[in-house]
PDB file of C-alpha atoms in Angstrom:
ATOM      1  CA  UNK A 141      13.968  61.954   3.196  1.00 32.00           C
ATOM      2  CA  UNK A 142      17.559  61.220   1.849  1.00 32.00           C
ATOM      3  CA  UNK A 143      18.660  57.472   1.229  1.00 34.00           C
ATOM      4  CA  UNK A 144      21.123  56.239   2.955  1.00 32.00           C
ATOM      5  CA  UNK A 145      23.528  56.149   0.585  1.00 33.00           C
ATOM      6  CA  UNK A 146      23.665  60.143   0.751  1.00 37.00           C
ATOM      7  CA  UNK A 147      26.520  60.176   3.117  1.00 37.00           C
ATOM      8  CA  UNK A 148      28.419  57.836   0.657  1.00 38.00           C
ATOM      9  CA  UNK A 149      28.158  60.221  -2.227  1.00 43.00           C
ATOM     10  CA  UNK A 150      30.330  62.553  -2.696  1.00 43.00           C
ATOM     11  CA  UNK A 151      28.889  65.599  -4.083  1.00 46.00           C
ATOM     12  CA  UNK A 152      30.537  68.155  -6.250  1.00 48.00           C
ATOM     13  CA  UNK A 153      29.751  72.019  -6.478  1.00 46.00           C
ATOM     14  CA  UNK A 154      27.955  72.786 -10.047  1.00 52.00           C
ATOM     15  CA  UNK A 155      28.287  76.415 -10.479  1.00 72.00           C
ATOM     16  CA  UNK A 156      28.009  79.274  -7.612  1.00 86.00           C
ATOM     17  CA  UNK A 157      27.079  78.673  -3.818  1.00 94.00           C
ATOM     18  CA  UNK A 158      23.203  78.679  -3.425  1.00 96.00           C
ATOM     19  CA  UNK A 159      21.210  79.622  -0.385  1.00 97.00           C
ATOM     20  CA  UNK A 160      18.671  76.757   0.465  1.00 97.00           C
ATOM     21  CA  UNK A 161      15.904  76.667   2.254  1.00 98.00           C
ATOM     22  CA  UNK A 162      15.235  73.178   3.174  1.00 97.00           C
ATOM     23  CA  UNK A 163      11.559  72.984   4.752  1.00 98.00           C
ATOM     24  CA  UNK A 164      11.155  69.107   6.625  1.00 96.00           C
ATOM     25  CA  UNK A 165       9.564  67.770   9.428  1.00 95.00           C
ATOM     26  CA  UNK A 166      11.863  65.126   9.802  1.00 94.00           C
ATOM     27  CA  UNK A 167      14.417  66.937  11.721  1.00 94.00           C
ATOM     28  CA  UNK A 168      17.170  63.790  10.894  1.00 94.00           C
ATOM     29  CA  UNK A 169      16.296  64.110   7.438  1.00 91.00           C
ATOM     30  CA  UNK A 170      16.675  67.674   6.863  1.00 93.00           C
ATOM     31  CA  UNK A 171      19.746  67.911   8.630  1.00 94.00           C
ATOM     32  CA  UNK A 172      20.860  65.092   6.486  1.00 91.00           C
ATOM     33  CA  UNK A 173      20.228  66.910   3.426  1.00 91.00           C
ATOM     34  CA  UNK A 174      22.188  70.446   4.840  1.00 93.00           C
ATOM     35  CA  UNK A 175      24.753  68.128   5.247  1.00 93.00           C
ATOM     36  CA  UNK A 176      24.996  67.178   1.761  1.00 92.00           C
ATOM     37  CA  UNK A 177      23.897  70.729   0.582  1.00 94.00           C
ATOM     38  CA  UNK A 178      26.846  72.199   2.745  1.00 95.00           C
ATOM     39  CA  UNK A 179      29.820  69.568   1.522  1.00 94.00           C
ATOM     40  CA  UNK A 180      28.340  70.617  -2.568  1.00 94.00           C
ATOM     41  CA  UNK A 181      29.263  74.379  -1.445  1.00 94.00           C
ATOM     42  CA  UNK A 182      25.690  75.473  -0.753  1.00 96.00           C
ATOM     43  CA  UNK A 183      24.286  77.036   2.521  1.00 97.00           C
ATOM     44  CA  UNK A 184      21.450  75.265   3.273  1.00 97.00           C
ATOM     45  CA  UNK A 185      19.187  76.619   6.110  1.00 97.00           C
ATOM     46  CA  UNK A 186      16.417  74.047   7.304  1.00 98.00           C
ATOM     47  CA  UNK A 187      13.361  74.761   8.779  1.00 98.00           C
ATOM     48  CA  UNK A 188      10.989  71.891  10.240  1.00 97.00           C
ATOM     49  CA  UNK A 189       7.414  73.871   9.723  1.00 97.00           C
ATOM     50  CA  UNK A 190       5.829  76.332   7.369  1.00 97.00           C
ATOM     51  CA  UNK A 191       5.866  78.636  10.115  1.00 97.00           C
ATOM     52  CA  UNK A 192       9.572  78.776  10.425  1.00 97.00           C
ATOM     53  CA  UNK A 193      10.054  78.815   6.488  1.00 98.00           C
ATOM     54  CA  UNK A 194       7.481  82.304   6.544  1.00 97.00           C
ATOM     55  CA  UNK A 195       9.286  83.557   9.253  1.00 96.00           C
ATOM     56  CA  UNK A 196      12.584  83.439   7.691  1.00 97.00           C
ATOM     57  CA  UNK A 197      11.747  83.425   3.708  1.00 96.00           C
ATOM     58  CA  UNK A 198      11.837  87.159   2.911  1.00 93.00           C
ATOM     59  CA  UNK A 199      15.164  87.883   5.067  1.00 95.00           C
ATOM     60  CA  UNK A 200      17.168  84.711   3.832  1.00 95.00           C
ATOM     61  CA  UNK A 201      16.475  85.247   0.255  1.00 96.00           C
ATOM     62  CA  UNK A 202      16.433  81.601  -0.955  1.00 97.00           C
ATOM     63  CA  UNK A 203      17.746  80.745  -4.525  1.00 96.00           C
ATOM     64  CA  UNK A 204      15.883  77.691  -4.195  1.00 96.00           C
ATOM     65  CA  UNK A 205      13.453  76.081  -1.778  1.00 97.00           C
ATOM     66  CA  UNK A 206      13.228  72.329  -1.380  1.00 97.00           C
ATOM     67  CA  UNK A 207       9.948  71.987   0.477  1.00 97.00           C
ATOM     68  CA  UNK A 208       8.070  68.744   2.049  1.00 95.00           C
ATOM     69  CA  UNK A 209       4.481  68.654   1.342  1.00 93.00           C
ATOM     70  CA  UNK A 210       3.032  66.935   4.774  1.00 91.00           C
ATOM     71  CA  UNK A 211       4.101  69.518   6.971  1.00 94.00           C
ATOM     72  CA  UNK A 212       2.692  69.428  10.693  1.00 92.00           C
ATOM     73  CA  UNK A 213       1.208  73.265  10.543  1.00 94.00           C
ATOM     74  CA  UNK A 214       0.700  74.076   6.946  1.00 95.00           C
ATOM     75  CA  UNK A 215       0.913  71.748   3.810  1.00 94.00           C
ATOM     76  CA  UNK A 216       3.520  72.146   1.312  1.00 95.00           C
ATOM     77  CA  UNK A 217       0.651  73.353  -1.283  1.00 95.00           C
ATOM     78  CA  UNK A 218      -0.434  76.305   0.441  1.00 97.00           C
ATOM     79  CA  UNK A 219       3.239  77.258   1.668  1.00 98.00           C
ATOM     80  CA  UNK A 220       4.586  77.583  -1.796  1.00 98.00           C
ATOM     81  CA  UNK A 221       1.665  79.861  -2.870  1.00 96.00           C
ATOM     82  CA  UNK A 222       2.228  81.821   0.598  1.00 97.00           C
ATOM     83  CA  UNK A 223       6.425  81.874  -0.415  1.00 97.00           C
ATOM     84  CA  UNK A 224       5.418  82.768  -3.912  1.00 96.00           C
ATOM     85  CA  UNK A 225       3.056  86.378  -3.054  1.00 95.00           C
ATOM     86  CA  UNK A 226       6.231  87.246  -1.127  1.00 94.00           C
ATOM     87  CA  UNK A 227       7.534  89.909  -3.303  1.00 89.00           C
ATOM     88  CA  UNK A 228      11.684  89.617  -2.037  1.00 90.00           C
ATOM     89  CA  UNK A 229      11.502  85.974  -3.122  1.00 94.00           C
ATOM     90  CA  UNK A 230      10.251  86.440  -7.148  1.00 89.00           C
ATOM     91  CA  UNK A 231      13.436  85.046  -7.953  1.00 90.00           C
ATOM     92  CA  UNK A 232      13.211  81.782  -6.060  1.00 96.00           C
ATOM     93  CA  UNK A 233      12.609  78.092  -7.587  1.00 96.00           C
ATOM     94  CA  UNK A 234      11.046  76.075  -5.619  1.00 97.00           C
ATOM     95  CA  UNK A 235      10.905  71.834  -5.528  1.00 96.00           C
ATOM     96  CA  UNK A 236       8.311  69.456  -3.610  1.00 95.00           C
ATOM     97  CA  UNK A 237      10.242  66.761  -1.830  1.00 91.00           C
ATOM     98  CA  UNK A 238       7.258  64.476  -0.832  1.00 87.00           C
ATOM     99  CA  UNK A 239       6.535  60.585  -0.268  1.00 84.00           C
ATOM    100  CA  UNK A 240       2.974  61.612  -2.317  1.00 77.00           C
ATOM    101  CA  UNK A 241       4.105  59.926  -5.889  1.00 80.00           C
ATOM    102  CA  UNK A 242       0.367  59.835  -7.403  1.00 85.00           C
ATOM    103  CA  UNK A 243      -0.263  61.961 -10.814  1.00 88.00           C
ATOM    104  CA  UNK A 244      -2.956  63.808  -8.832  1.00 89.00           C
ATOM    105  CA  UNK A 245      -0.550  65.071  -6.185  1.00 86.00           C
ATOM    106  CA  UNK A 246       1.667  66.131  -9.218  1.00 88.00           C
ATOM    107  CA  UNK A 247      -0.662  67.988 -10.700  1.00 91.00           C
ATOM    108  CA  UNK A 248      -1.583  70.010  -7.678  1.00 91.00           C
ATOM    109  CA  UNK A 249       1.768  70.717  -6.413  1.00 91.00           C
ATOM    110  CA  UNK A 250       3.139  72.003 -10.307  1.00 92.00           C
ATOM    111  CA  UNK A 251      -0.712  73.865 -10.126  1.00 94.00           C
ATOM    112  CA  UNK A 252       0.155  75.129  -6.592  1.00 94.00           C
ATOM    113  CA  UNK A 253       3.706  76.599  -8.012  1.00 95.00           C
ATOM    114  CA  UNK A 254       6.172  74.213  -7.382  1.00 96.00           C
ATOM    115  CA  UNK A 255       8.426  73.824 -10.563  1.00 94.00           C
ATOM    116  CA  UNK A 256       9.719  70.716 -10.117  1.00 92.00           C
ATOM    117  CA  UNK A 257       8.312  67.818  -7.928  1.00 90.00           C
ATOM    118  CA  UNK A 258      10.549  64.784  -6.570  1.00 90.00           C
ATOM    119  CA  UNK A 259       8.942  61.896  -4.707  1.00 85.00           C
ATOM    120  CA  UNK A 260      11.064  60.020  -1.516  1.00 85.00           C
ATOM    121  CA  UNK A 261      13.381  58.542  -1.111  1.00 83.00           C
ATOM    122  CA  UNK A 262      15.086  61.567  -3.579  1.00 84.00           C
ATOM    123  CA  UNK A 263      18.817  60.577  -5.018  1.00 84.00           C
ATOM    124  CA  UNK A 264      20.798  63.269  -3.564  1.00 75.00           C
ATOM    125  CA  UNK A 265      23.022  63.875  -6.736  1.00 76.00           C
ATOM    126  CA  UNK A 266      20.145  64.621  -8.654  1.00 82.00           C
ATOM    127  CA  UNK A 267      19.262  67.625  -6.736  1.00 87.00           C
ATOM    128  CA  UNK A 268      22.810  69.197  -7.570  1.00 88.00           C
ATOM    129  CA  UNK A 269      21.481  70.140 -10.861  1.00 89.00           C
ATOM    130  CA  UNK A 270      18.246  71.979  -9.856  1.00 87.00           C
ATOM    131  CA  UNK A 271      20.279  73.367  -6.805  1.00 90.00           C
ATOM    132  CA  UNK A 272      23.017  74.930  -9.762  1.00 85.00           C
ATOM    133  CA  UNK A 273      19.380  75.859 -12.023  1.00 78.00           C
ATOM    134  CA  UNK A 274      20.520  73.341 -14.660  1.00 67.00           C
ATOM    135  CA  UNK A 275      16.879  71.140 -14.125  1.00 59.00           C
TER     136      UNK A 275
END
């Protein structure tokens, strides 16, 4: 989830438009976070299961997927290794947004194939740099 103070910041584009997949449960929270995606000059398409994100994943072509690790129908683990044998999205980075801040949950989520790995409540401007593939 976003903090609050997400709709007070005013984000600034960092390089070309990316396409987003945002995967969240939290339906408030992920539409809080296209919001912000879309006023940066992204396109940000949010999905609230890993069902959805597989259904979608290989036709939207994500730059970068931002991807909740307690999902209702799949956990954010074993959707990243599912996204990553998808052979369209080899070019895709891909970032755990979880509440799960212990070193053990780090190390299975960078082991799993996430790249970078943000605990909640995440600062919104520092996803503009991983968005633009600067972090």
């Amino acid at each position: 989830m976003v903090g609050n103070h997400c709709s007070a910041t005013q984000p600034s584009t960092r390089g070309p438009a990316r396409r987003v997949l945002v995967v969240e449960d939290n339906a408030d929270a992920g539409e809080l976070l296209a919001a912000f995606l879309e006023r940066a000059g992204h396109v940000p398409s949010v999905v609230n299961s890993a069902r959805e994100a597989l259904a979608i994943a290989d036709a939207l072509r994500p730059d970068i997927a931002l991807i909740d690790i307690g999902l209702p129908d799949m956990n954010g683990f074993e959707l990243v290794r599912s996204l990553r044998a998808l052979p369209g999205l080899a070019g895709c980075r891909y970032v755990a947004v979880t509440g799960h801040k212990s070193q053990s949950a780090i190390a299975r989520g960078i082991s799993a194939g996430f790249e970078v790995y943000l605990t909640k409540p995440v600062n919104p401007a520092d996803l503009l740099p991983l968005i633009a593939g600067d972090g």
